[in-house]
């Protein structure tokens, strides 16, 4: 079942509410995190919590609970939900203030957690591979709102996703303001060329995905070379394989980008192998 925790109290969907004066709602002033629990075990909870606290710190927001305590609440929430495959959403906002921007009017941050399920695409889409388009909406400049911050301002990502939907595609690839490839609307991007795995570096203006890090480890563990280096559309168009990674997406093969078939147009050997290794890793 769905479990919700807000500032120390447990709720279900019917009782969970936050103020309309919350600056998370009024201004997107807050950060969030997305985790997954398989068989009751949260995958890489410490890394997710580290990123959550770092995201908050980057926007001058103190999460009003020590990390260890939030970890305990998280585990309790997963237990209460009783789901075999659960998606967890942590959110911290600046809190309830007034209609002005001034964060000093917000007495204390709002901290909440939702445990539910998630499924981005049907299994068939994973098997066939995703159809992807490059979005015209760029990723925010890394020195404006850093994509390293998992903030409540996802509007660029949503606009990119809408572009994909308008083009009858499954997902979008976002470019940075200079035209380099960054990531999907909610997932990191990898390509494989001549057996070498490549993905944009975190400093280039992407979210440093926990799944991305796990996949890099798995690929290196399998004896593959992994390069973190800037990519452009040419690299994607000429790749042998391409795939997305993310907590919600897991490993999602890409079969087509901007009308061009990627490799043979079906799940490549490296992608297939990494998917298997990933499943083993998360399921223990
Ligand atoms: N990029 C963006 C923009 C995301 O929202 C996500 C999902 N959190 C990811 C990448 C993948 O990160 P992770 O593997 O930590 O879920």
mmCIF file of C-alpha atoms and ligand atoms in Angstrom:
data_model
loop_
_atom_site.group_PDB
_atom_site.id
_atom_site.type_symbol
_atom_site.label_atom_id
_atom_site.label_comp_id
_atom_site.label_asym_id
_atom_site.label_seq_id
_atom_site.Cartn_x
_atom_site.Cartn_y
_atom_site.Cartn_z
ATOM 1 C CA UNK A 1 0.000 0.000 0.000
ATOM 2 C CA UNK A 2 0.950 3.653 -0.305
ATOM 3 C CA UNK A 3 2.615 5.067 2.803
ATOM 4 C CA UNK A 4 3.200 8.758 3.447
ATOM 5 C CA UNK A 5 5.172 10.384 6.247
ATOM 6 C CA UNK A 6 5.095 14.170 6.771
ATOM 7 C CA UNK A 7 7.113 15.894 9.497
ATOM 8 C CA UNK A 8 6.890 12.983 11.895
ATOM 9 C CA UNK A 9 3.318 11.788 11.240
ATOM 10 C CA UNK A 10 2.143 8.789 9.193
ATOM 11 C CA UNK A 11 -0.602 9.229 6.605
ATOM 12 C CA UNK A 12 -2.368 7.608 3.709
ATOM 13 C CA UNK A 13 -3.308 9.408 0.502
ATOM 14 C CA UNK A 14 -6.538 10.774 2.020
ATOM 15 C CA UNK A 15 -4.944 12.462 5.038
ATOM 16 C CA UNK A 16 -1.616 13.648 3.590
ATOM 17 C CA UNK A 17 -1.699 17.418 3.033
ATOM 18 C CA UNK A 18 0.721 20.338 2.939
ATOM 19 C CA UNK A 19 0.025 24.078 3.099
ATOM 20 C CA UNK A 20 -0.732 26.104 -0.051
ATOM 21 C CA UNK A 21 1.790 28.584 1.425
ATOM 22 C CA UNK A 22 4.551 25.996 1.259
ATOM 23 C CA UNK A 23 7.379 27.430 -0.847
ATOM 24 C CA UNK A 24 7.892 24.033 -2.418
ATOM 25 C CA UNK A 25 4.533 24.566 -4.115
ATOM 26 C CA UNK A 26 4.718 28.352 -4.584
ATOM 27 C CA UNK A 27 8.280 28.501 -5.936
ATOM 28 C CA UNK A 28 9.645 25.005 -6.380
ATOM 29 C CA UNK A 29 11.922 25.903 -3.465
ATOM 30 C CA UNK A 30 13.071 22.491 -2.348
ATOM 31 C CA UNK A 31 14.823 19.279 -3.360
ATOM 32 C CA UNK A 32 13.848 15.667 -3.666
ATOM 33 C CA UNK A 33 15.187 12.158 -3.956
ATOM 34 C CA UNK A 34 13.968 8.966 -5.587
ATOM 35 C CA UNK A 35 14.956 5.562 -4.229
ATOM 36 C CA UNK A 36 13.845 2.024 -4.895
ATOM 37 C CA UNK A 37 13.372 -0.904 -2.528
ATOM 38 C CA UNK A 38 13.533 -4.434 -3.886
ATOM 39 C CA UNK A 39 12.294 -7.221 -1.623
ATOM 40 C CA UNK A 40 12.163 -4.744 1.277
ATOM 41 C CA UNK A 41 15.811 -3.682 0.841
ATOM 42 C CA UNK A 42 16.514 -0.091 -0.201
ATOM 43 C CA UNK A 43 19.041 -0.003 -3.027
ATOM 44 C CA UNK A 44 22.041 2.211 -2.134
ATOM 45 C CA UNK A 45 20.126 4.188 0.477
ATOM 46 C CA UNK A 46 23.281 5.848 1.826
ATOM 47 C CA UNK A 47 24.244 7.220 -1.588
ATOM 48 C CA UNK A 48 20.720 8.516 -2.163
ATOM 49 C CA UNK A 49 20.618 10.129 1.280
ATOM 50 C CA UNK A 50 24.044 11.703 0.709
ATOM 51 C CA UNK A 51 22.784 13.218 -2.550
ATOM 52 C CA UNK A 52 19.578 14.400 -0.829
ATOM 53 C CA UNK A 53 21.496 16.200 1.909
ATOM 54 C CA UNK A 54 23.989 17.620 -0.624
ATOM 55 C CA UNK A 55 21.168 18.887 -2.856
ATOM 56 C CA UNK A 56 19.615 20.628 0.161
ATOM 57 C CA UNK A 57 22.950 22.064 1.233
ATOM 58 C CA UNK A 58 23.567 23.432 -2.252
ATOM 59 C CA UNK A 59 20.383 25.519 -2.000
ATOM 60 C CA UNK A 60 21.045 26.688 1.574
ATOM 61 C CA UNK A 61 18.462 24.406 3.112
ATOM 62 C CA UNK A 62 18.999 22.405 6.310
ATOM 63 C CA UNK A 63 17.107 19.137 6.432
ATOM 64 C CA UNK A 64 15.565 19.210 9.928
ATOM 65 C CA UNK A 65 16.563 15.651 10.817
ATOM 66 C CA UNK A 66 19.926 13.877 11.076
ATOM 67 C CA UNK A 67 20.680 11.521 8.204
ATOM 68 C CA UNK A 68 20.662 8.410 10.421
ATOM 69 C CA UNK A 69 17.199 9.268 11.740
ATOM 70 C CA UNK A 70 15.820 9.796 8.246
ATOM 71 C CA UNK A 71 17.353 6.463 7.251
ATOM 72 C CA UNK A 72 15.418 4.801 10.101
ATOM 73 C CA UNK A 73 12.155 6.512 9.021
ATOM 74 C CA UNK A 74 12.814 5.368 5.451
ATOM 75 C CA UNK A 75 13.234 1.732 6.476
ATOM 76 C CA UNK A 76 10.117 1.910 8.660
ATOM 77 C CA UNK A 77 8.132 3.357 5.723
ATOM 78 C CA UNK A 78 9.279 0.557 3.417
ATOM 79 C CA UNK A 79 8.252 -1.994 6.029
ATOM 80 C CA UNK A 80 4.808 -0.412 6.448
ATOM 81 C CA UNK A 81 4.239 -0.318 2.668
ATOM 82 C CA UNK A 82 4.971 -4.039 2.382
ATOM 83 C CA UNK A 83 5.647 -3.820 -1.360
ATOM 84 C CA UNK A 84 8.037 -6.202 -3.095
ATOM 85 C CA UNK A 85 9.100 -3.470 -5.527
ATOM 86 C CA UNK A 86 8.647 0.001 -4.051
ATOM 87 C CA UNK A 87 9.565 3.494 -5.216
ATOM 88 C CA UNK A 88 10.386 6.062 -2.523
ATOM 89 C CA UNK A 89 10.144 9.813 -2.893
ATOM 90 C CA UNK A 90 11.801 12.046 -0.291
ATOM 91 C CA UNK A 91 11.019 15.757 -0.485
ATOM 92 C CA UNK A 92 12.228 18.672 1.581
ATOM 93 C CA UNK A 93 10.893 22.166 0.918
ATOM 94 C CA UNK A 94 11.729 25.567 2.371
ATOM 95 C CA UNK A 95 8.492 25.192 4.308
ATOM 96 C CA UNK A 96 5.424 27.334 4.910
ATOM 97 C CA UNK A 97 6.005 31.054 4.342
ATOM 98 C CA UNK A 98 4.069 33.944 2.832
ATOM 99 C CA UNK A 99 3.447 34.901 -0.784
ATOM 100 C CA UNK A 100 6.826 36.618 -1.133
ATOM 101 C CA UNK A 101 10.050 34.872 -2.118
ATOM 102 C CA UNK A 102 11.909 35.579 1.127
ATOM 103 C CA UNK A 103 12.953 32.193 2.544
ATOM 104 C CA UNK A 104 13.430 33.773 5.980
ATOM 105 C CA UNK A 105 9.631 33.825 6.287
ATOM 106 C CA UNK A 106 9.629 30.030 6.236
ATOM 107 C CA UNK A 107 10.043 29.000 9.858
ATOM 108 C CA UNK A 108 10.949 25.378 9.223
ATOM 109 C CA UNK A 109 11.400 23.101 6.239
ATOM 110 C CA UNK A 110 8.695 20.593 5.333
ATOM 111 C CA UNK A 111 10.112 17.064 5.173
ATOM 112 C CA UNK A 112 8.113 14.259 3.676
ATOM 113 C CA UNK A 113 8.389 10.768 2.269
ATOM 114 C CA UNK A 114 6.092 8.802 -0.037
ATOM 115 C CA UNK A 115 6.362 5.064 -0.658
ATOM 116 C CA UNK A 116 4.472 3.831 -3.695
ATOM 117 C CA UNK A 117 5.065 1.952 -6.957
ATOM 118 C CA UNK A 118 6.468 3.176 -10.255
ATOM 119 C CA UNK A 119 6.501 1.944 -13.851
ATOM 120 C CA UNK A 120 7.644 4.326 -16.590
ATOM 121 C CA UNK A 121 7.129 2.108 -19.653
ATOM 122 C CA UNK A 122 5.535 -1.293 -20.271
ATOM 123 C CA UNK A 123 7.850 -4.319 -20.419
ATOM 124 C CA UNK A 124 7.367 -4.479 -24.189
ATOM 125 C CA UNK A 125 9.017 -1.054 -24.569
ATOM 126 C CA UNK A 126 12.049 -2.301 -22.613
ATOM 127 C CA UNK A 127 12.295 -5.373 -24.838
ATOM 128 C CA UNK A 128 11.963 -3.447 -28.090
ATOM 129 C CA UNK A 129 13.990 -0.457 -26.937
ATOM 130 C CA UNK A 130 12.911 3.157 -26.537
ATOM 131 C CA UNK A 131 12.236 5.630 -29.308
ATOM 132 C CA UNK A 132 13.978 8.848 -28.346
ATOM 133 C CA UNK A 133 14.145 12.397 -29.710
ATOM 134 C CA UNK A 134 16.544 15.233 -28.934
ATOM 135 C CA UNK A 135 14.600 17.967 -27.155
ATOM 136 C CA UNK A 136 14.820 21.608 -28.213
ATOM 137 C CA UNK A 137 14.482 22.601 -24.557
ATOM 138 C CA UNK A 138 18.025 22.726 -23.128
ATOM 139 C CA UNK A 139 19.207 21.521 -19.741
ATOM 140 C CA UNK A 140 19.542 24.530 -17.396
ATOM 141 C CA UNK A 141 23.079 25.937 -17.442
ATOM 142 C CA UNK A 142 25.184 24.169 -14.820
ATOM 143 C CA UNK A 143 26.106 27.478 -13.173
ATOM 144 C CA UNK A 144 22.464 28.634 -13.074
ATOM 145 C CA UNK A 145 20.549 25.875 -11.325
ATOM 146 C CA UNK A 146 23.067 23.054 -11.260
ATOM 147 C CA UNK A 147 21.645 19.796 -12.631
ATOM 148 C CA UNK A 148 23.635 18.157 -9.784
ATOM 149 C CA UNK A 149 20.926 19.538 -7.468
ATOM 150 C CA UNK A 150 17.847 17.324 -7.607
ATOM 151 C CA UNK A 151 15.575 20.312 -7.191
ATOM 152 C CA UNK A 152 11.813 20.749 -7.350
ATOM 153 C CA UNK A 153 12.335 22.814 -10.528
ATOM 154 C CA UNK A 154 11.835 20.125 -13.185
ATOM 155 C CA UNK A 155 10.039 22.290 -15.690
ATOM 156 C CA UNK A 156 12.766 22.095 -18.366
ATOM 157 C CA UNK A 157 12.748 18.327 -17.985
ATOM 158 C CA UNK A 158 8.963 18.221 -18.236
ATOM 159 C CA UNK A 159 9.025 20.399 -21.372
ATOM 160 C CA UNK A 160 11.586 18.019 -22.882
ATOM 161 C CA UNK A 161 9.342 15.086 -21.979
ATOM 162 C CA UNK A 162 6.355 16.857 -23.594
ATOM 163 C CA UNK A 163 8.432 17.305 -26.764
ATOM 164 C CA UNK A 164 9.011 13.541 -26.767
ATOM 165 C CA UNK A 165 5.311 12.883 -26.282
ATOM 166 C CA UNK A 166 4.444 15.302 -29.115
ATOM 167 C CA UNK A 167 6.820 13.374 -31.358
ATOM 168 C CA UNK A 168 5.223 10.040 -30.312
ATOM 169 C CA UNK A 169 8.550 9.043 -28.747
ATOM 170 C CA UNK A 170 9.139 7.351 -25.398
ATOM 171 C CA UNK A 171 11.751 9.719 -24.032
ATOM 172 C CA UNK A 172 13.860 12.806 -24.775
ATOM 173 C CA UNK A 173 17.586 13.476 -24.735
ATOM 174 C CA UNK A 174 18.419 16.929 -23.416
ATOM 175 C CA UNK A 175 21.390 18.956 -24.626
ATOM 176 C CA UNK A 176 23.226 21.545 -22.558
ATOM 177 C CA UNK A 177 23.235 25.193 -23.686
ATOM 178 C CA UNK A 178 26.424 24.512 -25.718
ATOM 179 C CA UNK A 179 24.821 21.565 -27.509
ATOM 180 C CA UNK A 180 26.537 18.693 -25.671
ATOM 181 C CA UNK A 181 24.440 15.686 -24.795
ATOM 182 C CA UNK A 182 23.489 15.551 -21.118
ATOM 183 C CA UNK A 183 20.802 13.029 -20.137
ATOM 184 C CA UNK A 184 17.144 12.078 -20.434
ATOM 185 C CA UNK A 185 14.299 13.894 -18.701
ATOM 186 C CA UNK A 186 14.806 11.682 -15.649
ATOM 187 C CA UNK A 187 17.634 9.277 -16.468
ATOM 188 C CA UNK A 188 21.317 9.206 -17.370
ATOM 189 C CA UNK A 189 22.528 8.226 -20.814
ATOM 190 C CA UNK A 190 25.145 5.682 -21.887
ATOM 191 C CA UNK A 191 26.408 4.575 -25.276
ATOM 192 C CA UNK A 192 28.542 1.626 -26.348
ATOM 193 C CA UNK A 193 30.891 1.863 -29.337
ATOM 194 C CA UNK A 194 33.390 -0.863 -30.293
ATOM 195 C CA UNK A 195 32.841 -2.420 -26.840
ATOM 196 C CA UNK A 196 33.717 0.810 -24.980
ATOM 197 C CA UNK A 197 31.076 2.280 -22.684
ATOM 198 C CA UNK A 198 30.781 6.060 -22.620
ATOM 199 C CA UNK A 199 28.673 8.476 -20.586
ATOM 200 C CA UNK A 200 28.853 12.245 -19.958
ATOM 201 C CA UNK A 201 30.871 13.266 -16.873
ATOM 202 C CA UNK A 202 29.061 14.606 -13.796
ATOM 203 C CA UNK A 203 30.836 17.982 -14.057
ATOM 204 C CA UNK A 204 29.337 18.529 -17.507
ATOM 205 C CA UNK A 205 25.959 19.409 -16.009
ATOM 206 C CA UNK A 206 23.974 16.249 -15.335
ATOM 207 C CA UNK A 207 22.449 14.635 -12.288
ATOM 208 C CA UNK A 208 25.028 12.176 -10.952
ATOM 209 C CA UNK A 209 22.752 9.161 -10.925
ATOM 210 C CA UNK A 210 23.072 6.442 -8.320
ATOM 211 C CA UNK A 211 22.106 3.913 -10.997
ATOM 212 C CA UNK A 212 24.694 5.491 -13.327
ATOM 213 C CA UNK A 213 27.405 4.900 -10.699
ATOM 214 C CA UNK A 214 26.242 1.318 -10.147
ATOM 215 C CA UNK A 215 26.255 0.622 -13.904
ATOM 216 C CA UNK A 216 29.767 2.074 -14.273
ATOM 217 C CA UNK A 217 30.921 -0.271 -11.485
ATOM 218 C CA UNK A 218 29.155 -3.255 -13.064
ATOM 219 C CA UNK A 219 30.617 -2.520 -16.498
ATOM 220 C CA UNK A 220 34.139 -2.154 -15.120
ATOM 221 C CA UNK A 221 33.623 -5.301 -13.051
ATOM 222 C CA UNK A 222 32.729 -7.089 -16.287
ATOM 223 C CA UNK A 223 36.069 -6.016 -17.750
ATOM 224 C CA UNK A 224 34.711 -3.224 -19.946
ATOM 225 C CA UNK A 225 36.349 0.174 -20.376
ATOM 226 C CA UNK A 226 34.097 3.001 -19.220
ATOM 227 C CA UNK A 227 34.890 6.562 -20.258
ATOM 228 C CA UNK A 228 33.207 9.565 -18.662
ATOM 229 C CA UNK A 229 33.587 12.183 -21.352
ATOM 230 C CA UNK A 230 31.481 14.786 -23.143
ATOM 231 C CA UNK A 231 29.307 13.376 -25.915
ATOM 232 C CA UNK A 232 27.547 15.051 -28.783
ATOM 233 C CA UNK A 233 24.703 13.910 -30.984
ATOM 234 C CA UNK A 234 27.135 12.434 -33.513
ATOM 235 C CA UNK A 235 28.290 9.956 -30.854
ATOM 236 C CA UNK A 236 24.722 8.888 -30.172
ATOM 237 C CA UNK A 237 23.798 8.583 -33.852
ATOM 238 C CA UNK A 238 26.831 6.405 -34.590
ATOM 239 C CA UNK A 239 26.750 4.288 -31.405
ATOM 240 C CA UNK A 240 26.427 0.497 -31.498
ATOM 241 C CA UNK A 241 24.189 0.568 -28.418
ATOM 242 C CA UNK A 242 22.584 3.208 -26.218
ATOM 243 C CA UNK A 243 20.627 2.989 -22.992
ATOM 244 C CA UNK A 244 19.230 5.070 -20.143
ATOM 245 C CA UNK A 245 19.743 4.410 -16.443
ATOM 246 C CA UNK A 246 17.739 5.593 -13.467
ATOM 247 C CA UNK A 247 16.059 4.506 -10.271
ATOM 248 C CA UNK A 248 12.631 4.483 -11.899
ATOM 249 C CA UNK A 249 13.849 3.486 -15.400
ATOM 250 C CA UNK A 250 16.457 0.927 -14.255
ATOM 251 C CA UNK A 251 18.349 0.086 -17.504
ATOM 252 C CA UNK A 252 16.267 1.009 -20.548
ATOM 253 C CA UNK A 253 17.634 0.144 -24.022
ATOM 254 C CA UNK A 254 17.302 2.790 -26.766
ATOM 255 C CA UNK A 255 16.517 1.601 -30.281
ATOM 256 C CA UNK A 256 16.071 4.875 -32.139
ATOM 257 C CA UNK A 257 17.252 8.478 -31.778
ATOM 258 C CA UNK A 258 15.826 11.282 -33.946
ATOM 259 C CA UNK A 259 14.623 8.738 -36.503
ATOM 260 C CA UNK A 260 18.013 7.014 -36.778
ATOM 261 C CA UNK A 261 18.269 3.406 -35.728
ATOM 262 C CA UNK A 262 20.831 2.792 -32.972
ATOM 263 C CA UNK A 263 23.071 -0.152 -33.883
ATOM 264 C CA UNK A 264 20.947 -3.046 -35.086
ATOM 265 C CA UNK A 265 17.789 -1.435 -33.679
ATOM 266 C CA UNK A 266 17.380 -3.946 -30.858
ATOM 267 C CA UNK A 267 18.864 -4.524 -27.426
ATOM 268 C CA UNK A 268 22.650 -4.892 -27.786
ATOM 269 C CA UNK A 269 24.787 -7.554 -26.103
ATOM 270 C CA UNK A 270 26.447 -5.156 -23.640
ATOM 271 C CA UNK A 271 23.118 -3.593 -22.651
ATOM 272 C CA UNK A 272 21.552 -7.031 -22.183
ATOM 273 C CA UNK A 273 24.469 -8.220 -20.062
ATOM 274 C CA UNK A 274 24.423 -5.098 -17.900
ATOM 275 C CA UNK A 275 20.672 -5.442 -17.382
ATOM 276 C CA UNK A 276 21.176 -8.960 -16.098
ATOM 277 C CA UNK A 277 24.009 -7.912 -13.801
ATOM 278 C CA UNK A 278 21.948 -4.995 -12.550
ATOM 279 C CA UNK A 279 18.980 -7.226 -11.750
ATOM 280 C CA UNK A 280 21.273 -9.512 -9.789
ATOM 281 C CA UNK A 281 22.780 -6.564 -7.916
ATOM 282 C CA UNK A 282 19.483 -4.995 -6.835
ATOM 283 C CA UNK A 283 17.818 -8.275 -5.991
ATOM 284 C CA UNK A 284 20.896 -9.517 -4.125
HETATM 285 N N1 LIG B 1 18.851 12.434 -14.317
HETATM 286 C C1 LIG B 1 17.738 13.019 -13.861
HETATM 287 C C2 LIG B 1 17.394 14.389 -14.349
HETATM 288 C C3 LIG B 1 16.918 12.360 -12.934
HETATM 289 O O1 LIG B 1 15.811 12.947 -12.470
HETATM 290 C C4 LIG B 1 17.275 11.049 -12.519
HETATM 291 C C5 LIG B 1 16.383 10.293 -11.581
HETATM 292 N N2 LIG B 1 16.666 10.562 -10.262
HETATM 293 C C6 LIG B 1 18.452 10.474 -13.015
HETATM 294 C C7 LIG B 1 19.215 11.203 -13.912
HETATM 295 C C8 LIG B 1 18.905 9.115 -12.587
HETATM 296 O O2 LIG B 1 19.407 9.164 -11.278
HETATM 297 P P1 LIG B 1 19.283 7.906 -10.317
HETATM 298 O O3 LIG B 1 19.965 6.780 -10.998
HETATM 299 O O4 LIG B 1 19.985 8.315 -9.073
HETATM 300 O O5 LIG B 1 17.847 7.659 -10.125
#
